[in-house]
Amino acid sequence: MTAIADDDPATVPDEPRTAVPDVHHTAVSDVQNEERPAQRNPVDPGELDVPVIVLSHRAPVAFRDEGGRRRARRGAGGLVTALVGLAGQLHDTVWVCAASTEEDVAVAREHKGSAIYVTMTGEPKLVDPETTGALQIRLVEVDRAAHEDFYGVISNPMLWFVQHGLYDLAHSPNFGQRERDAFEHGYVSVNETFADAVSHEVEERGGRALVMLHDYHFYLVADLVRQRCPDVVLSHFVHIPWPGPDAWRILPPDMRERLLFGLLGNDVVAFHTERFARNFLLCAQELLGLSINLDKMTVQIGKRTVTARTYPISIDVDALVETAGSKAVRNRLDDLEQWLVAADARLIVRVDRTDPSKNIVRGFLAFEKLLDDHPELVGKIRFLAFLQPSRLDVPEYAEYIGQIGSVVARVNARYTRHGEAPIDLRLHEDFPTAVAAYAICDVVLVNSIADGMNLVAKEAVSVSRRDAVLALSENTGAHEELGAFAVTLYPFDIQQQADGLYEALTMPAIRRRELRQAAADIVRANDVGKWLAFQLADLTEITGLWS
Ligand code: G6P
């Protein structure tokens, strides 16, 4: 492959910090606020001798009827990886989640709603409770109509759009009776169903358990569980951005207040970044009139103190490195390399769900601008986009896929040379090829409008073999950790993103190496094990866990 202006001094940015910070100890707020309690020593989950109940909407396994045979597949996403790791280490744990497929419902019914046991190594399998390493899962069947309102009207369009700043406010939202009914009979009612299931698991363990709730689907659960099980210790991890009070004013007051009071049923509300945690406390102050302490990061509700905390989620670096070395990835890597060498081209990669919050259309517009501004790059750059279709039942998501298709067709029509289109759009999940692309690409593009964390950024720097430059939106949680070692992108500025891509593509090799190595060191130092261990440490310390 031909290096493009590898030693052009005009593109050399400021020197990076050479010391690799451990974000758990040098978070911005710890530096700014001497009074802030220091993070505790991590707690090894294996040493935690209390029952733990985990709740997430998506299950770690999904059952399907494949040609008359029941098959279990591992659930998608980083959360499943992180929580399977946690659950595997704890002594007594049950994972409560939704029965999402018809076969899940059949399994739940066969077990009369009580927990099932599954092994997660290789293809997941239903096993006996005594099986070593079995994960206890309680699949909760939810009324179909209530679930549609909960998931398809409130959680995904409404809460997701408020929290990612996606509403085009001159035109939407238009809340009416449909949305109010969906909130009442969907979101509230499904939260009650899951609060019942969680409370039941707590009661089965004598009323004392650590309950770890996850995501925007379940903001009302903590308060309901606390009312029924007053001795419980509760934490809720919010995996998506938490915006400031003005963004929440989009929702009618009764709705936003119920969501906030629901979350304040927890002992700890956890986020990926300091900014989100602070925004949460400001919401409690401005929207509920509660007293907050930004030094201690707490809010007072009656006699209870609720703490907001920050734990950046991460990846299992060793597992990813192993995947990167697997035969499947190596085969795809060879194919990709041949294709690039033949074209004598450089490679930009993005890996995302087709979610409007990922800013995919503007990413392609920025790529088009890059080619407009630098004709010498035409025919010398490939943009490989792995986009997994997502939530197509939500009209905005379906429309967004259409927009993606149009912009790609236009850019490819303008810039195809010798039969080679610059953008290769792959609308399906193909993790091995995505990992091969991480390994071999020159630039990884992450230009999200808003993102709680973004694990693609962490995955790419961990397995890159060509010192890929991370072109990273300032609005991702990952930017708090990795921004100093990336080319920062401003997600609404097409020209700046085009310039950022150019800077990344023309960065001198030595600089690329420094940045990539520093970013990879941070990811390794703060991997997913730490994410869990620090949460357990804080929960033990803050609540005393009944000691
Ligand atoms: C994103 C969020 C996760 C959330 C997931 C739900 O990935 O970052 O926190 O769990 O969406 O996705 P689903 O496909 O289950 O609606």
PDB file of N, CA and C and ligand atoms in Angstrom, residues 56-59 76-80 100 151 155-156 160 164 214-217 237-241 272 313 353 355 358 388-391 397 451-454, ligand 1:
ATOM      1  N   SER A  56     -31.628  -6.903  33.180  1.00  0.00           N
ATOM      2  CA  SER A  56     -31.467  -6.165  31.923  1.00  0.00           C
ATOM      3  C   SER A  56     -32.590  -6.618  31.000  1.00  0.00           C
ATOM      4  N   HIS A  57     -32.944  -5.768  30.045  1.00  0.00           N
ATOM      5  CA  HIS A  57     -34.031  -6.154  29.138  1.00  0.00           C
ATOM      6  C   HIS A  57     -33.577  -7.299  28.232  1.00  0.00           C
ATOM      7  N   ARG A  58     -32.436  -7.135  27.627  1.00  0.00           N
ATOM      8  CA  ARG A  58     -31.930  -8.176  26.724  1.00  0.00           C
ATOM      9  C   ARG A  58     -31.316  -9.315  27.529  1.00  0.00           C
ATOM     10  N   ALA A  59     -31.623 -10.533  27.121  1.00  0.00           N
ATOM     11  CA  ALA A  59     -31.134 -11.702  27.858  1.00  0.00           C
ATOM     12  C   ALA A  59     -29.750 -12.107  27.356  1.00  0.00           C
ATOM     13  N   ALA A  76     -26.531 -10.417  21.946  1.00  0.00           N
ATOM     14  CA  ALA A  76     -25.525  -9.531  21.349  1.00  0.00           C
ATOM     15  C   ALA A  76     -25.128  -8.425  22.325  1.00  0.00           C
ATOM     16  N   GLY A  77     -23.940  -7.866  22.108  1.00  0.00           N
ATOM     17  CA  GLY A  77     -23.583  -6.618  22.775  1.00  0.00           C
ATOM     18  C   GLY A  77     -22.615  -6.745  23.935  1.00  0.00           C
ATOM     19  N   GLY A  78     -22.003  -5.587  24.250  1.00  0.00           N
ATOM     20  CA  GLY A  78     -20.979  -5.513  25.284  1.00  0.00           C
ATOM     21  C   GLY A  78     -21.522  -5.775  26.679  1.00  0.00           C
ATOM     22  N   LEU A  79     -22.770  -5.384  26.902  1.00  0.00           N
ATOM     23  CA  LEU A  79     -23.348  -5.562  28.229  1.00  0.00           C
ATOM     24  C   LEU A  79     -23.424  -7.051  28.586  1.00  0.00           C
ATOM     25  N   VAL A  80     -23.823  -7.855  27.611  1.00  0.00           N
ATOM     26  CA  VAL A  80     -23.909  -9.299  27.854  1.00  0.00           C
ATOM     27  C   VAL A  80     -22.533  -9.842  28.218  1.00  0.00           C
ATOM     28  N   SER A 100     -37.784 -12.743  24.943  1.00  0.00           N
ATOM     29  CA  SER A 100     -38.015 -11.901  23.755  1.00  0.00           C
ATOM     30  C   SER A 100     -38.507 -12.671  22.541  1.00  0.00           C
ATOM     31  N   TYR A 151     -41.476  -0.876  24.669  1.00  0.00           N
ATOM     32  CA  TYR A 151     -40.229  -0.932  23.893  1.00  0.00           C
ATOM     33  C   TYR A 151     -40.307  -0.048  22.657  1.00  0.00           C
ATOM     34  N   SER A 155     -39.484   3.338  25.319  1.00  0.00           N
ATOM     35  CA  SER A 155     -38.034   3.167  25.552  1.00  0.00           C
ATOM     36  C   SER A 155     -37.205   3.614  24.350  1.00  0.00           C
ATOM     37  N   ASN A 156     -37.525   3.066  23.170  1.00  0.00           N
ATOM     38  CA  ASN A 156     -36.650   3.345  22.028  1.00  0.00           C
ATOM     39  C   ASN A 156     -36.882   4.688  21.369  1.00  0.00           C
ATOM     40  N   TRP A 160     -34.840   7.115  24.312  1.00  0.00           N
ATOM     41  CA  TRP A 160     -33.593   7.105  23.523  1.00  0.00           C
ATOM     42  C   TRP A 160     -33.401   8.457  22.827  1.00  0.00           C
ATOM     43  N   HIS A 164     -30.391  11.042  23.674  1.00  0.00           N
ATOM     44  CA  HIS A 164     -29.350  11.239  22.646  1.00  0.00           C
ATOM     45  C   HIS A 164     -29.547  12.551  21.882  1.00  0.00           C
ATOM     46  N   HIS A 214     -30.127  -2.386  34.950  1.00  0.00           N
ATOM     47  CA  HIS A 214     -29.425  -1.821  33.786  1.00  0.00           C
ATOM     48  C   HIS A 214     -30.376  -1.166  32.794  1.00  0.00           C
ATOM     49  N   ASP A 215     -29.953  -0.010  32.296  1.00  0.00           N
ATOM     50  CA  ASP A 215     -30.534   0.601  31.094  1.00  0.00           C
ATOM     51  C   ASP A 215     -31.825   1.384  31.304  1.00  0.00           C
ATOM     52  N   TYR A 216     -32.157   2.082  30.213  1.00  0.00           N
ATOM     53  CA  TYR A 216     -33.266   3.033  30.188  1.00  0.00           C
ATOM     54  C   TYR A 216     -34.632   2.357  30.168  1.00  0.00           C
ATOM     55  N   HIS A 217     -34.659   1.046  30.033  1.00  0.00           N
ATOM     56  CA  HIS A 217     -35.944   0.350  30.027  1.00  0.00           C
ATOM     57  C   HIS A 217     -36.569   0.309  31.420  1.00  0.00           C
ATOM     58  N   PHE A 237     -27.379   1.052  36.487  1.00  0.00           N
ATOM     59  CA  PHE A 237     -26.397   1.555  35.524  1.00  0.00           C
ATOM     60  C   PHE A 237     -27.119   2.095  34.291  1.00  0.00           C
ATOM     61  N   VAL A 238     -26.883   3.384  34.014  1.00  0.00           N
ATOM     62  CA  VAL A 238     -27.482   4.013  32.826  1.00  0.00           C
ATOM     63  C   VAL A 238     -26.414   3.960  31.727  1.00  0.00           C
ATOM     64  N   HIS A 239     -26.655   3.162  30.698  1.00  0.00           N
ATOM     65  CA  HIS A 239     -25.609   2.931  29.684  1.00  0.00           C
ATOM     66  C   HIS A 239     -25.615   3.960  28.560  1.00  0.00           C
ATOM     67  N   ILE A 240     -26.598   4.829  28.548  1.00  0.00           N
ATOM     68  CA  ILE A 240     -26.676   5.815  27.460  1.00  0.00           C
ATOM     69  C   ILE A 240     -26.479   7.210  28.062  1.00  0.00           C
ATOM     70  N   PRO A 241     -26.303   8.237  27.236  1.00  0.00           N
ATOM     71  CA  PRO A 241     -26.027   9.560  27.813  1.00  0.00           C
ATOM     72  C   PRO A 241     -27.155  10.027  28.731  1.00  0.00           C
ATOM     73  N   HIS A 272     -21.389   6.260  32.549  1.00  0.00           N
ATOM     74  CA  HIS A 272     -20.065   6.060  31.956  1.00  0.00           C
ATOM     75  C   HIS A 272     -19.160   7.265  32.139  1.00  0.00           C
ATOM     76  N   ILE A 313     -17.525   1.692  31.043  1.00  0.00           N
ATOM     77  CA  ILE A 313     -17.548   0.266  30.672  1.00  0.00           C
ATOM     78  C   ILE A 313     -16.445   0.008  29.645  1.00  0.00           C
ATOM     79  N   ARG A 353     -24.493   0.094  14.697  1.00  0.00           N
ATOM     80  CA  ARG A 353     -25.876  -0.241  14.390  1.00  0.00           C
ATOM     81  C   ARG A 353     -26.433   0.926  13.566  1.00  0.00           C
ATOM     82  N   ASP A 355     -28.365   3.284  13.723  1.00  0.00           N
ATOM     83  CA  ASP A 355     -29.110   4.086  14.678  1.00  0.00           C
ATOM     84  C   ASP A 355     -28.842   5.558  14.352  1.00  0.00           C
ATOM     85  N   LYS A 358     -25.869   7.399  15.686  1.00  0.00           N
ATOM     86  CA  LYS A 358     -24.499   7.093  15.245  1.00  0.00           C
ATOM     87  C   LYS A 358     -23.997   8.070  14.187  1.00  0.00           C
ATOM     88  N   GLN A 388     -25.168  -2.668  11.147  1.00  0.00           N
ATOM     89  CA  GLN A 388     -26.139  -3.701  11.464  1.00  0.00           C
ATOM     90  C   GLN A 388     -27.522  -3.063  11.600  1.00  0.00           C
ATOM     91  N   PRO A 389     -28.487  -3.452  10.744  1.00  0.00           N
ATOM     92  CA  PRO A 389     -29.824  -2.858  10.849  1.00  0.00           C
ATOM     93  C   PRO A 389     -30.386  -3.031  12.255  1.00  0.00           C
ATOM     94  N   SER A 390     -31.028  -1.973  12.737  1.00  0.00           N
ATOM     95  CA  SER A 390     -31.434  -1.961  14.136  1.00  0.00           C
ATOM     96  C   SER A 390     -32.826  -1.350  14.289  1.00  0.00           C
ATOM     97  N   ARG A 391     -33.646  -1.946  15.126  1.00  0.00           N
ATOM     98  CA  ARG A 391     -34.955  -1.407  15.531  1.00  0.00           C
ATOM     99  C   ARG A 391     -35.784  -0.908  14.347  1.00  0.00           C
ATOM    100  N   TYR A 397     -35.953   4.901  12.522  1.00  0.00           N
ATOM    101  CA  TYR A 397     -34.807   4.039  12.216  1.00  0.00           C
ATOM    102  C   TYR A 397     -34.912   3.524  10.773  1.00  0.00           C
ATOM    103  N   ASP A 451     -23.224   9.219  22.422  1.00  0.00           N
ATOM    104  CA  ASP A 451     -23.000   7.797  22.682  1.00  0.00           C
ATOM    105  C   ASP A 451     -22.615   7.647  24.147  1.00  0.00           C
ATOM    106  N   GLY A 452     -23.286   6.716  24.860  1.00  0.00           N
ATOM    107  CA  GLY A 452     -22.955   6.535  26.272  1.00  0.00           C
ATOM    108  C   GLY A 452     -21.477   6.238  26.445  1.00  0.00           C
ATOM    109  N   MET A 453     -20.958   5.264  25.673  1.00  0.00           N
ATOM    110  CA  MET A 453     -19.537   4.933  25.725  1.00  0.00           C
ATOM    111  C   MET A 453     -18.967   4.829  24.314  1.00  0.00           C
ATOM    112  N   ASN A 454     -19.338   3.825  23.566  1.00  0.00           N
ATOM    113  CA  ASN A 454     -18.853   3.395  22.248  1.00  0.00           C
ATOM    114  C   ASN A 454     -17.667   2.459  22.399  1.00  0.00           C
TER     115      ASN A 454
HETATM  116  C1  G6P B   1     -27.585   0.153  23.065  1.00  0.00           C
HETATM  117  C2  G6P B   1     -27.292   0.653  24.439  1.00  0.00           C
HETATM  118  C3  G6P B   1     -27.442  -0.446  25.451  1.00  0.00           C
HETATM  119  C4  G6P B   1     -28.787  -1.112  25.318  1.00  0.00           C
HETATM  120  C5  G6P B   1     -29.038  -1.535  23.917  1.00  0.00           C
HETATM  121  C6  G6P B   1     -30.433  -2.053  23.743  1.00  0.00           C
HETATM  122  O1  G6P B   1     -26.606  -0.727  22.641  1.00  0.00           O
HETATM  123  O2  G6P B   1     -25.999   1.186  24.510  1.00  0.00           O
HETATM  124  O3  G6P B   1     -27.285   0.096  26.725  1.00  0.00           O
HETATM  125  O4  G6P B   1     -28.854  -2.219  26.162  1.00  0.00           O
HETATM  126  O5  G6P B   1     -28.848  -0.461  23.029  1.00  0.00           O
HETATM  127  O6  G6P B   1     -30.572  -2.521  22.462  1.00  0.00           O
HETATM  128  P1  G6P B   1     -31.759  -3.437  21.987  1.00  0.00           P
HETATM  129  O7  G6P B   1     -31.350  -3.942  20.663  1.00  0.00           O
HETATM  130  O8  G6P B   1     -31.911  -4.509  23.006  1.00  0.00           O
HETATM  131  O9  G6P B   1     -32.964  -2.541  21.894  1.00  0.00           O
END
